Short mmCIF file of C-alpha atoms in Angstrom, two decimals:
data_model
loop_
_atom_site.label_atom_id
_atom_site.label_comp_id
_atom_site.label_asym_id
_atom_site.label_seq_id
_atom_site.Cartn_x
_atom_site.Cartn_y
_atom_site.Cartn_z
CA UNK A 1 -97.19 -115.61 16.56
CA UNK A 2 -100.31 -113.62 15.73
CA UNK A 3 -99.39 -111.51 12.69
CA UNK A 4 -102.07 -108.91 13.37
CA UNK A 5 -100.95 -108.52 16.96
CA UNK A 6 -97.35 -108.21 15.79
CA UNK A 7 -98.25 -105.58 13.17
CA UNK A 8 -100.27 -103.63 15.73
CA UNK A 9 -97.32 -103.59 18.13
CA UNK A 10 -94.98 -102.69 15.30
CA UNK A 11 -97.02 -99.70 14.27
CA UNK A 12 -97.52 -98.47 17.81
CA UNK A 13 -93.78 -98.83 18.35
CA UNK A 14 -92.95 -96.85 15.22
CA UNK A 15 -95.24 -94.00 16.25
CA UNK A 16 -93.84 -93.77 19.77
CA UNK A 17 -90.29 -94.28 18.47
CA UNK A 18 -90.64 -91.24 16.24
CA UNK A 19 -91.73 -89.21 19.24
CA UNK A 20 -88.76 -90.49 21.26
CA UNK A 21 -86.60 -89.48 18.34
CA UNK A 22 -87.81 -85.87 18.48
CA UNK A 23 -86.81 -85.70 22.14
CA UNK A 24 -83.47 -87.43 21.65
CA UNK A 25 -82.52 -85.35 18.62
CA UNK A 26 -83.14 -82.14 20.57
CA UNK A 27 -80.96 -83.40 23.39
CA UNK A 28 -78.22 -84.38 20.93
CA UNK A 29 -78.47 -81.01 19.19
CA UNK A 30 -78.01 -79.06 22.41
CA UNK A 31 -75.10 -81.26 23.40
CA UNK A 32 -73.50 -80.98 19.97
CA UNK A 33 -73.66 -77.20 19.83
CA UNK A 34 -73.48 -76.11 23.48
CA UNK A 35 -71.58 -79.10 24.93
CA UNK A 36 -74.19 -79.10 27.68
CA UNK A 37 -76.15 -82.14 28.79
CA UNK A 38 -79.53 -80.56 29.40
CA UNK A 39 -81.18 -82.35 32.31
CA UNK A 40 -84.16 -80.02 31.96
CA UNK A 41 -84.84 -81.15 28.40
CA UNK A 42 -87.66 -83.47 29.49
CA UNK A 43 -89.46 -80.57 31.12
CA UNK A 44 -89.81 -78.89 27.75
CA UNK A 45 -91.72 -81.98 26.64
CA UNK A 46 -93.95 -81.60 29.68
CA UNK A 47 -94.36 -77.86 28.98
CA UNK A 48 -95.30 -78.65 25.38
CA UNK A 49 -97.93 -81.12 26.60
CA UNK A 50 -99.35 -78.57 29.05
CA UNK A 51 -99.33 -75.88 26.36
CA UNK A 52 -101.36 -78.27 24.19
CA UNK A 53 -103.69 -79.05 27.10
CA UNK A 54 -104.35 -75.34 27.61
CA UNK A 55 -104.35 -74.06 24.06
CA UNK A 56 -106.77 -76.63 22.65
CA UNK A 57 -109.73 -75.87 24.94
CA UNK A 58 -108.97 -72.23 25.79
CA UNK A 59 -108.31 -70.95 22.28
CA UNK A 60 -110.55 -73.54 20.69
CA UNK A 61 -107.88 -74.46 18.19
CA UNK A 62 -107.78 -77.63 16.13
CA UNK A 63 -105.05 -80.24 16.48
CA UNK A 64 -102.42 -78.86 14.09
CA UNK A 65 -102.68 -75.16 15.06
CA UNK A 66 -102.53 -76.22 18.72
CA UNK A 67 -99.34 -78.18 18.02
CA UNK A 68 -97.85 -75.15 16.28
CA UNK A 69 -98.69 -72.87 19.21
CA UNK A 70 -97.31 -75.37 21.75
CA UNK A 71 -94.12 -75.71 19.73
CA UNK A 72 -93.75 -71.93 19.46
CA UNK A 73 -94.25 -71.53 23.22
CA UNK A 74 -91.59 -74.10 24.11
CA UNK A 75 -89.19 -72.72 21.49
CA UNK A 76 -89.62 -69.27 23.01
CA UNK A 77 -89.12 -70.66 26.52
CA UNK A 78 -85.96 -72.31 25.24
CA UNK A 79 -84.64 -68.93 24.10
CA UNK A 80 -85.51 -67.38 27.48
CA UNK A 81 -83.76 -70.22 29.35
CA UNK A 82 -80.76 -69.87 27.08
CA UNK A 83 -80.44 -66.14 27.75
CA UNK A 84 -81.00 -66.52 31.49
CA UNK A 85 -78.88 -69.60 32.16
CA UNK A 86 -77.27 -71.52 29.33
CA UNK A 87 -75.45 -68.54 27.79
CA UNK A 88 -73.63 -68.07 31.09
CA UNK A 89 -72.20 -71.59 31.10
CA UNK A 90 -68.85 -72.18 29.47
CA UNK A 91 -67.92 -75.31 27.58
CA UNK A 92 -65.61 -76.26 30.43
CA UNK A 93 -68.36 -75.88 33.06
CA UNK A 94 -69.53 -79.48 32.74
CA UNK A 95 -70.34 -80.04 36.42
CA UNK A 96 -71.96 -76.61 36.72
CA UNK A 97 -74.12 -77.31 33.70
CA UNK A 98 -75.36 -80.56 35.24
CA UNK A 99 -76.29 -78.79 38.48
CA UNK A 100 -77.86 -75.79 36.75
CA UNK A 101 -79.97 -77.85 34.35
CA UNK A 102 -80.99 -80.30 37.09
CA UNK A 103 -82.05 -77.35 39.24
CA UNK A 104 -83.98 -75.89 36.32
CA UNK A 105 -85.68 -79.24 35.78
CA UNK A 106 -86.83 -79.41 39.41
CA UNK A 107 -88.06 -75.81 39.35
CA UNK A 108 -90.03 -76.31 36.14
CA UNK A 109 -91.53 -79.61 37.29
CA UNK A 110 -92.62 -78.31 40.67
CA UNK A 111 -93.66 -74.95 39.26
CA UNK A 112 -96.09 -76.67 36.92
CA UNK A 113 -97.24 -78.96 39.73
CA UNK A 114 -97.86 -75.93 41.94
CA UNK A 115 -99.88 -74.20 39.24
CA UNK A 116 -101.82 -77.14 37.80
CA UNK A 117 -101.56 -79.76 40.61
CA UNK A 118 -100.10 -83.23 40.20
CA UNK A 119 -103.33 -84.64 38.80
CA UNK A 120 -103.23 -85.76 35.21
CA UNK A 121 -105.17 -84.02 32.45
CA UNK A 122 -106.80 -85.51 29.41
CA UNK A 123 -106.46 -83.63 26.14
CA UNK A 124 -109.33 -83.95 23.77
CA UNK A 125 -108.90 -83.09 20.11
CA UNK A 126 -111.17 -83.16 17.11
CA UNK A 127 -110.01 -86.76 16.55
CA UNK A 128 -111.68 -87.95 19.75
CA UNK A 129 -111.40 -91.72 19.90
CA UNK A 130 -111.48 -92.12 16.14
CA UNK A 131 -109.15 -94.61 14.57
CA UNK A 132 -107.95 -95.90 11.26
CA UNK A 133 -108.46 -99.55 10.40
CA UNK A 134 -106.10 -101.34 8.08
CA UNK A 135 -107.33 -104.91 7.82
CA UNK A 136 -107.55 -106.17 11.35
CA UNK A 137 -105.23 -103.51 12.71
CA UNK A 138 -106.74 -100.48 14.38
CA UNK A 139 -104.64 -97.39 14.95
CA UNK A 140 -105.97 -94.48 16.95
CA UNK A 141 -106.03 -91.24 15.00
CA UNK A 142 -104.10 -89.36 17.67
CA UNK A 143 -101.29 -91.93 17.60
CA UNK A 144 -101.23 -91.90 13.82
CA UNK A 145 -101.21 -88.09 13.82
CA UNK A 146 -98.33 -88.07 16.33
CA UNK A 147 -96.29 -90.32 14.05
CA UNK A 148 -97.05 -88.26 10.96
CA UNK A 149 -96.24 -85.01 12.78
CA UNK A 150 -92.94 -86.46 13.99
CA UNK A 151 -92.07 -87.61 10.47
CA UNK A 152 -92.88 -84.14 9.13
CA UNK A 153 -90.76 -82.55 11.86
CA UNK A 154 -87.83 -84.77 10.91
CA UNK A 155 -88.13 -83.90 7.25
CA UNK A 156 -88.18 -80.19 8.18
CA UNK A 157 -85.23 -80.64 10.55
CA UNK A 158 -83.21 -82.47 7.88
CA UNK A 159 -83.91 -79.69 5.39
CA UNK A 160 -82.96 -77.03 7.94
CA UNK A 161 -79.71 -78.77 8.88
CA UNK A 162 -78.58 -79.57 5.35
CA UNK A 163 -80.03 -76.83 3.15
CA UNK A 164 -79.89 -73.64 5.20
CA UNK A 165 -77.01 -71.63 6.64
CA UNK A 166 -79.05 -71.53 9.89
CA UNK A 167 -78.73 -75.32 10.19
CA UNK A 168 -75.30 -75.70 8.62
CA UNK A 169 -73.94 -73.28 11.24
CA UNK A 170 -75.15 -75.64 13.99
CA UNK A 171 -73.48 -78.64 12.36
CA UNK A 172 -70.39 -76.51 11.81
CA UNK A 173 -70.03 -75.55 15.47
CA UNK A 174 -70.57 -79.13 16.61
CA UNK A 175 -67.86 -80.36 14.20
CA UNK A 176 -65.17 -77.72 14.68
CA UNK A 177 -65.54 -74.63 16.82
CA UNK A 178 -62.30 -73.02 15.67
CA UNK A 179 -63.25 -73.45 12.03
CA UNK A 180 -66.66 -71.95 12.81
CA UNK A 181 -64.93 -68.84 14.16
CA UNK A 182 -62.66 -68.84 11.12
CA UNK A 183 -65.65 -68.43 8.80
CA UNK A 184 -67.28 -65.85 11.06
CA UNK A 185 -70.04 -67.87 12.72
CA UNK A 186 -71.05 -66.22 16.03
CA UNK A 187 -71.23 -69.10 18.55
CA UNK A 188 -73.71 -67.48 20.91
CA UNK A 189 -76.27 -66.77 18.19
CA UNK A 190 -76.02 -70.31 16.85
CA UNK A 191 -76.27 -71.78 20.36
CA UNK A 192 -79.43 -69.75 20.94
CA UNK A 193 -80.88 -71.04 17.66
CA UNK A 194 -80.00 -74.62 18.60
CA UNK A 195 -81.69 -74.25 21.98
CA UNK A 196 -84.78 -72.75 20.33
CA UNK A 197 -84.96 -75.57 17.80
CA UNK A 198 -84.30 -78.33 20.35
CA UNK A 199 -86.88 -77.03 22.82
CA UNK A 200 -89.38 -76.47 20.03
CA UNK A 201 -88.95 -80.07 18.85
CA UNK A 202 -89.26 -81.38 22.39
CA UNK A 203 -92.37 -79.24 22.95
CA UNK A 204 -93.81 -80.57 19.71
CA UNK A 205 -93.20 -84.12 20.94
CA UNK A 206 -94.97 -83.31 24.21
CA UNK A 207 -97.89 -81.70 22.39
CA UNK A 208 -98.20 -84.71 20.07
CA UNK A 209 -98.14 -87.07 23.07
CA UNK A 210 -100.71 -85.03 25.02
CA UNK A 211 -103.79 -86.58 23.36
CA UNK A 212 -102.24 -90.06 23.60
CA UNK A 213 -101.13 -90.13 27.25
CA UNK A 214 -102.20 -88.46 30.45
CA UNK A 215 -100.60 -85.00 30.79
CA UNK A 216 -98.92 -84.65 34.16
CA UNK A 217 -95.92 -82.76 35.58
CA UNK A 218 -93.77 -85.87 35.92
CA UNK A 219 -94.18 -86.99 32.29
CA UNK A 220 -90.94 -85.47 31.05
CA UNK A 221 -88.71 -87.19 33.57
CA UNK A 222 -89.15 -90.79 32.48
CA UNK A 223 -88.82 -89.89 28.83
CA UNK A 224 -85.73 -87.78 29.48
CA UNK A 225 -83.78 -90.72 30.86
CA UNK A 226 -84.82 -92.80 27.88
CA UNK A 227 -83.67 -89.97 25.63
CA UNK A 228 -80.28 -89.90 27.39
CA UNK A 229 -79.95 -93.63 26.79
CA UNK A 230 -80.83 -93.13 23.12
CA UNK A 231 -78.32 -90.34 22.66
CA UNK A 232 -75.63 -92.55 24.17
CA UNK A 233 -76.68 -95.53 22.05
CA UNK A 234 -76.71 -93.38 18.91
CA UNK A 235 -73.40 -91.66 19.72
CA UNK A 236 -73.07 -88.44 21.70
CA UNK A 237 -74.01 -85.44 19.58
CA UNK A 238 -74.87 -87.67 16.60
CA UNK A 239 -78.32 -86.59 15.44
CA UNK A 240 -79.04 -89.37 12.95
CA UNK A 241 -77.75 -91.95 15.40
CA UNK A 242 -80.07 -90.72 18.14
CA UNK A 243 -83.05 -90.69 15.77
CA UNK A 244 -82.40 -94.20 14.43
CA UNK A 245 -81.82 -95.56 17.93
CA UNK A 246 -85.07 -93.93 19.07
CA UNK A 247 -87.20 -95.48 16.33
CA UNK A 248 -85.65 -98.90 16.91
CA UNK A 249 -86.23 -98.54 20.65
CA UNK A 250 -89.86 -97.57 20.14
CA UNK A 251 -90.45 -100.73 18.15
CA UNK A 252 -88.45 -103.00 20.47
CA UNK A 253 -90.16 -101.54 23.51
CA UNK A 254 -93.57 -102.07 21.99
CA UNK A 255 -92.77 -105.66 21.02
CA UNK A 256 -91.28 -106.32 24.46
CA UNK A 257 -94.46 -105.00 26.05
CA UNK A 258 -96.51 -107.32 23.90
CA UNK A 259 -94.50 -110.51 24.09
CA UNK A 260 -92.53 -110.28 27.35
CA UNK A 261 -93.43 -109.27 30.85
CA UNK A 262 -94.16 -105.56 31.24
CA UNK A 263 -90.98 -105.02 33.28
CA UNK A 264 -88.91 -105.52 30.14
CA UNK A 265 -90.69 -102.73 28.32
CA UNK A 266 -89.10 -100.11 30.55
CA UNK A 267 -85.82 -101.92 31.16
CA UNK A 268 -84.85 -102.84 27.64
CA UNK A 269 -83.50 -99.44 26.60
CA UNK A 270 -81.23 -99.23 29.61
CA UNK A 271 -79.98 -102.78 29.08
CA UNK A 272 -79.16 -101.73 25.50
CA UNK A 273 -77.42 -98.58 26.77
CA UNK A 274 -75.23 -100.53 29.21
CA UNK A 275 -74.31 -103.03 26.50
CA UNK A 276 -73.38 -100.22 24.10
CA UNK A 277 -71.32 -98.46 26.78
CA UNK A 278 -69.44 -101.70 27.43
CA UNK A 279 -68.98 -102.83 23.84
CA UNK A 280 -68.90 -99.61 21.78
CA UNK A 281 -68.60 -96.60 24.10
CA UNK A 282 -68.63 -94.06 21.26
CA UNK A 283 -72.16 -95.21 20.30
CA UNK A 284 -73.48 -97.33 17.46
CA UNK A 285 -73.40 -94.69 14.76
CA UNK A 286 -70.63 -92.30 15.74
CA UNK A 287 -67.31 -92.70 14.01
CA UNK A 288 -65.83 -90.69 16.84
CA UNK A 289 -67.12 -89.01 19.99
CA UNK A 290 -68.63 -85.53 19.67
CA UNK A 291 -69.75 -85.33 16.11
CA UNK A 292 -72.54 -83.24 14.77
CA UNK B 1 -49.06 -44.33 11.07
CA UNK B 2 -47.98 -44.35 7.42
CA UNK B 3 -50.82 -43.51 5.06
CA UNK B 4 -50.43 -46.78 3.19
CA UNK B 5 -50.48 -49.09 6.22
CA UNK B 6 -53.22 -51.72 6.22
CA UNK B 7 -52.65 -53.06 9.71
CA UNK B 8 -50.91 -51.46 12.62
CA UNK B 9 -50.28 -53.02 16.01
CA UNK B 10 -49.39 -50.62 18.79
CA UNK B 11 -47.84 -52.16 21.87
CA UNK B 12 -50.21 -55.12 21.58
CA UNK B 13 -50.54 -57.40 24.59
CA UNK B 14 -52.59 -60.57 24.48
CA UNK B 15 -52.85 -63.97 26.14
CA UNK B 16 -55.12 -66.67 27.49
CA UNK B 17 -55.43 -65.48 31.09
CA UNK B 18 -55.83 -61.92 32.42
CA UNK B 19 -52.43 -61.80 34.08
CA UNK B 20 -50.12 -63.48 31.56
CA UNK B 21 -49.27 -61.77 28.30
CA UNK B 22 -48.06 -64.26 25.69
CA UNK B 23 -47.76 -61.44 23.17
CA UNK B 24 -46.09 -58.70 25.15
CA UNK B 25 -45.93 -55.23 23.65
CA UNK B 26 -45.61 -56.00 19.93
CA UNK B 27 -45.79 -53.09 17.48
CA UNK B 28 -45.96 -53.77 13.78
CA UNK B 29 -47.03 -52.15 10.53
CA UNK B 30 -48.11 -54.05 7.41
CA UNK B 31 -48.39 -52.40 4.01
CA UNK B 32 -50.99 -53.55 1.46
CA UNK B 33 -49.97 -56.31 -0.94
CA UNK B 34 -46.99 -57.45 1.08
CA UNK B 35 -46.12 -60.89 2.43
CA UNK B 36 -44.65 -60.95 5.92
CA UNK B 37 -43.35 -63.97 7.81
CA UNK B 38 -43.29 -64.16 11.58
CA UNK B 39 -40.27 -66.13 12.73
CA UNK B 40 -39.72 -67.45 16.24
CA UNK B 41 -39.13 -70.55 18.30
CA UNK B 42 -41.75 -72.63 20.09
CA UNK B 43 -43.60 -70.54 22.65
CA UNK B 44 -42.48 -67.24 21.10
CA UNK B 45 -46.11 -66.16 20.76
CA UNK B 46 -46.42 -66.41 16.97
CA UNK B 47 -49.79 -68.17 16.88
CA UNK B 48 -51.07 -66.04 19.74
CA UNK B 49 -50.12 -62.94 17.74
CA UNK B 50 -52.25 -64.18 14.83
CA UNK B 51 -55.16 -64.96 17.16
CA UNK B 52 -54.80 -61.56 18.83
CA UNK B 53 -55.11 -59.85 15.46
CA UNK B 54 -58.20 -61.95 14.63
CA UNK B 55 -59.66 -61.61 18.14
CA UNK B 56 -59.80 -65.19 19.39
CA UNK B 57 -57.57 -64.64 22.42
CA UNK B 58 -57.90 -62.26 25.32
CA UNK B 59 -56.87 -58.69 24.53
CA UNK B 60 -54.76 -57.35 27.40
CA UNK B 61 -53.64 -53.99 26.07
CA UNK B 62 -52.48 -51.92 23.14
CA UNK B 63 -54.19 -51.35 19.82
CA UNK B 64 -55.01 -53.25 16.66
CA UNK B 65 -55.77 -50.79 13.86
CA UNK B 66 -57.11 -51.77 10.47
CA UNK B 67 -56.83 -48.92 7.95
CA UNK B 68 -56.45 -46.62 10.94
CA UNK B 69 -59.58 -47.84 12.74
CA UNK B 70 -59.13 -49.46 16.18
CA UNK B 71 -60.67 -52.96 16.06
CA UNK B 72 -59.33 -54.60 19.22
CA UNK B 73 -62.79 -54.45 20.83
CA UNK B 74 -64.48 -56.31 17.94
CA UNK B 75 -65.33 -60.05 17.97
CA UNK B 76 -63.70 -62.23 15.27
CA UNK B 77 -66.73 -62.30 12.95
CA UNK B 78 -66.79 -58.49 12.86
CA UNK B 79 -63.07 -58.42 12.09
CA UNK B 80 -63.72 -60.92 9.29
CA UNK B 81 -66.42 -58.65 7.89
CA UNK B 82 -63.93 -55.76 7.97
CA UNK B 83 -61.37 -57.72 5.97
CA UNK B 84 -59.22 -59.86 8.26
CA UNK B 85 -59.16 -63.60 7.57
CA UNK B 86 -57.37 -66.21 9.68
CA UNK B 87 -56.48 -69.73 8.61
CA UNK B 88 -55.53 -71.30 11.96
CA UNK B 89 -52.88 -73.90 12.58
CA UNK B 90 -53.77 -77.57 12.05
CA UNK B 91 -56.82 -78.86 10.29
CA UNK B 92 -59.55 -76.27 10.49
CA UNK B 93 -62.50 -77.33 8.40
CA UNK B 94 -65.77 -79.19 8.88
CA UNK B 95 -64.62 -82.78 8.43
CA UNK B 96 -68.02 -84.40 7.95
CA UNK B 97 -69.21 -81.94 5.37
CA UNK B 98 -68.46 -81.98 1.66
CA UNK B 99 -66.12 -79.50 0.00
CA UNK B 100 -69.21 -77.75 -1.33
CA UNK B 101 -70.75 -77.40 2.14
CA UNK B 102 -67.46 -76.19 3.59
CA UNK B 103 -67.30 -73.51 0.92
CA UNK B 104 -70.93 -72.55 1.56
CA UNK B 105 -69.99 -72.03 5.20
CA UNK B 106 -66.96 -70.03 4.14
CA UNK B 107 -69.49 -67.61 2.69
CA UNK B 108 -71.46 -67.46 5.96
CA UNK B 109 -71.08 -63.68 6.31
CA UNK B 110 -72.02 -62.98 2.69
CA UNK B 111 -75.40 -62.44 1.07
CA UNK B 112 -76.77 -65.23 -1.10
CA UNK B 113 -75.68 -63.61 -4.38
CA UNK B 114 -72.27 -62.66 -2.98
CA UNK B 115 -71.86 -66.25 -1.77
CA UNK B 116 -72.54 -67.70 -5.23
CA UNK B 117 -69.94 -65.40 -6.79
CA UNK B 118 -67.41 -66.03 -4.02
CA UNK B 119 -67.71 -69.82 -4.29
CA UNK B 120 -67.28 -69.61 -8.08
CA UNK B 121 -64.23 -67.39 -7.64
CA UNK B 122 -62.39 -69.64 -5.20
CA UNK B 123 -63.37 -72.78 -7.12
CA UNK B 124 -61.75 -71.24 -10.18
CA UNK B 125 -58.71 -70.29 -8.10
CA UNK B 126 -58.33 -73.85 -6.73
CA UNK B 127 -59.50 -76.29 -9.44
CA UNK B 128 -58.56 -79.25 -7.25
CA UNK B 129 -61.47 -78.36 -4.97
CA UNK B 130 -63.96 -78.38 -7.82
CA UNK B 131 -62.75 -81.86 -8.73
CA UNK B 132 -63.48 -83.00 -5.16
CA UNK B 133 -66.76 -81.09 -4.82
CA UNK B 134 -68.84 -83.79 -3.10
CA UNK B 135 -65.96 -85.34 -1.13
CA UNK B 136 -66.07 -85.03 2.64
CA UNK B 137 -63.34 -82.72 3.90
CA UNK B 138 -61.98 -85.47 6.16
CA UNK B 139 -61.24 -87.56 3.07
CA UNK B 140 -59.10 -84.89 1.37
CA UNK B 141 -55.31 -85.04 1.56
CA UNK B 142 -53.55 -82.68 3.98
CA UNK B 143 -52.61 -80.32 1.17
CA UNK B 144 -56.13 -80.30 -0.26
CA UNK B 145 -57.53 -79.54 3.19
CA UNK B 146 -55.10 -76.64 3.55
CA UNK B 147 -56.23 -75.29 0.18
CA UNK B 148 -59.87 -75.76 1.18
CA UNK B 149 -59.35 -73.80 4.40
CA UNK B 150 -57.53 -71.02 2.58
CA UNK B 151 -60.31 -70.93 -0.03
CA UNK B 152 -62.97 -70.70 2.72
CA UNK B 153 -61.27 -67.64 4.16
CA UNK B 154 -60.59 -66.07 0.76
CA UNK B 155 -64.31 -66.19 -0.05
CA UNK B 156 -64.83 -63.09 2.06
CA UNK B 157 -62.15 -61.35 -0.05
CA UNK B 158 -60.13 -60.26 2.98
CA UNK B 159 -57.58 -57.46 2.75
CA UNK B 160 -55.37 -59.22 5.28
CA UNK B 161 -54.84 -62.98 5.31
CA UNK B 162 -53.32 -64.50 8.44
CA UNK B 163 -51.81 -67.93 7.77
CA UNK B 164 -50.77 -69.91 10.82
CA UNK B 165 -48.37 -72.70 9.88
CA UNK B 166 -49.86 -73.34 6.42
CA UNK B 167 -47.29 -76.02 5.60
CA UNK B 168 -47.75 -78.03 8.80
CA UNK B 169 -47.77 -81.76 8.06
CA UNK B 170 -47.41 -81.33 4.29
CA UNK B 171 -44.88 -82.89 1.96
CA UNK B 172 -41.99 -80.62 0.84
CA UNK B 173 -43.53 -80.37 -2.64
CA UNK B 174 -46.91 -79.39 -1.23
CA UNK B 175 -45.24 -76.89 1.12
CA UNK B 176 -43.59 -75.17 -1.82
CA UNK B 177 -46.96 -75.06 -3.63
CA UNK B 178 -48.68 -73.52 -0.61
CA UNK B 179 -46.00 -70.80 -0.30
CA UNK B 180 -46.12 -70.09 -4.02
CA UNK B 181 -49.94 -69.90 -3.90
CA UNK B 182 -49.85 -67.43 -1.00
CA UNK B 183 -47.29 -65.27 -2.80
CA UNK B 184 -49.15 -65.31 -6.12
CA UNK B 185 -52.48 -64.44 -4.49
CA UNK B 186 -50.82 -61.50 -2.75
CA UNK B 187 -49.18 -60.39 -5.99
CA UNK B 188 -52.30 -60.81 -8.14
CA UNK B 189 -54.95 -59.47 -5.80
CA UNK B 190 -53.12 -56.98 -3.61
CA UNK B 191 -53.89 -59.14 -0.57
CA UNK B 192 -51.66 -58.61 2.45
CA UNK B 193 -50.38 -61.85 3.97
CA UNK B 194 -49.02 -62.34 7.47
CA UNK B 195 -47.69 -65.86 7.89
CA UNK B 196 -46.35 -67.88 10.79
CA UNK B 197 -44.22 -70.72 9.55
CA UNK B 198 -41.83 -73.32 10.94
CA UNK B 199 -40.36 -73.79 7.48
CA UNK B 200 -38.58 -70.47 7.77
CA UNK B 201 -36.45 -70.97 4.68
CA UNK B 202 -39.46 -71.63 2.43
CA UNK B 203 -41.54 -68.84 3.93
CA UNK B 204 -38.82 -66.18 3.76
CA UNK B 205 -38.23 -67.06 0.11
CA UNK B 206 -41.70 -65.74 -0.79
CA UNK B 207 -41.88 -62.92 1.78
CA UNK B 208 -41.19 -59.22 1.45
CA UNK B 209 -40.60 -58.62 5.13
CA UNK B 210 -40.09 -60.65 8.29
CA UNK B 211 -40.38 -60.09 12.00
CA UNK B 212 -38.72 -62.20 14.65
CA UNK B 213 -40.48 -62.85 17.94
CA UNK B 214 -38.87 -64.09 21.10
CA UNK B 215 -40.82 -64.69 24.31
CA UNK B 216 -43.70 -62.58 23.08
CA UNK B 217 -41.59 -59.58 22.13
CA UNK B 218 -40.35 -58.35 18.77
CA UNK B 219 -36.64 -59.05 18.44
CA UNK B 220 -36.07 -57.96 14.86
CA UNK B 221 -37.93 -56.63 11.85
CA UNK B 222 -36.86 -55.94 8.29
CA UNK B 223 -36.85 -57.03 4.66
CA UNK B 224 -37.02 -60.84 4.44
CA UNK B 225 -33.70 -61.06 2.61
CA UNK B 226 -31.94 -59.06 5.34
CA UNK B 227 -33.49 -61.09 8.14
CA UNK B 228 -32.46 -64.28 6.36
CA UNK B 229 -28.86 -63.05 6.20
CA UNK B 230 -28.71 -62.19 9.88
CA UNK B 231 -26.26 -64.60 11.55
CA UNK B 232 -28.49 -65.09 14.60
CA UNK B 233 -31.45 -66.06 12.42
CA UNK B 234 -29.31 -68.33 10.27
CA UNK B 235 -27.98 -70.01 13.34
CA UNK B 236 -31.34 -70.40 15.08
CA UNK B 237 -33.78 -71.11 12.24
CA UNK B 238 -31.89 -71.81 9.03
CA UNK B 239 -29.42 -74.39 10.25
CA UNK B 240 -26.52 -71.96 10.01
CA UNK B 241 -26.04 -72.71 6.31
CA UNK B 242 -26.77 -70.68 3.20
CA UNK B 243 -29.36 -67.95 3.54
CA UNK B 244 -32.97 -68.64 2.79
CA UNK B 245 -32.89 -66.34 -0.20
CA UNK B 246 -30.06 -68.24 -1.76
CA UNK B 247 -27.90 -65.14 -1.95
#
């Protein structure tokens, strides 16, 4: 085995795995707090990528400010969607929530396609095609930046969830709703915050991916199904589980792409999901179903 | 309404669906610093009464007045801010968080400085919690979890504490400790306690007054000692033997 080739695949896998993790964690967060499986979650990734594609040239912003603006836009859209749709769904409305979020997904996808066409867009940043060379390994700056941004986002998310009442309230509701009411946590406000945070993270992932991949309306769909698989592998509503599963998947997918036929690169996550569902239905990291 | 009343229920009706009242026309007055036990069989509406006072079930009619102010239209967190705390039946904490984090969430409605003082206060009140500070709530014993939940609610310094089956699943020794703790907190702090309890004998022993519910309606109300002596209560809830008060 070529060690340089292996290391190159490993690094690429880590970077993309961290991005997958941002998407999956948002999905797990919304499920944990709202008990809604958000089938439109992938579209927030696509909206984040389009926001990046527009903000960078139109406002002339550099990479990081553009990411921040894209994240803010998707977080705000998340709040709007929550107030318009999600807040009207009850915990018991599982089937309704699937239909509503699937409908929202289709509307967002085709709305963007109608406005911007189905053609892909390239996003150019100040990094251009620059790369970082470590020995014989070359990593593109945009991929490296995406990984670093994702790591930073995770650190911030961990601090929010463990050190602030804003984040603790989300964990609280996902662990015990009745106890959350007992201590005076308003569920609707916390659900809105969770939606804002999840959509913001997903938008950030999309914005970070925009200079790496072609930006197109369909881009959120494929990643969403991978994110679902990751959330199931990690354990429904289990944030750390989803994040760890996502990073592992990124690496495995990258290695599979390098050493196996390309078909396996896309299939491997779903094979893993089916195996987990058969052997450990509660997920790899959950001690029980529905934890926060 | 008597001038000293803390809580008054006027013909309160509440339930889980719009057309079925589980609590059906209950009127009740609680004076400050008293301990009251709600007695009743399964399905009598005891827990629903507690939830109706705290606002976590559907209000169907009547009034809930706290210090004379109608609060039946307020959500639970507003009622908590006004001084009503509920410790629900069964385990009601955040199992995957430490005792410290649970207590921080107990202070959710408080400012940062108020929260620090409140956590110190309840930690001093329940030293066992301080000893288990970094332990996950799920790994505490049943009695410790009950104390944790009570401490979380007491952080907001409520005027009225609603305890729904505080002794559920606890050993007889721990049950006695829980009752004694509730009574001593009421005595020492002027807190009013309204308690639903299956262990009627133990609860009446520490209570000033008692009300008896049957099918959502109030059947009887009076001093705990008198209720405990009532032949119907002795027959139904005290095994027909000696009275709960030992008199």
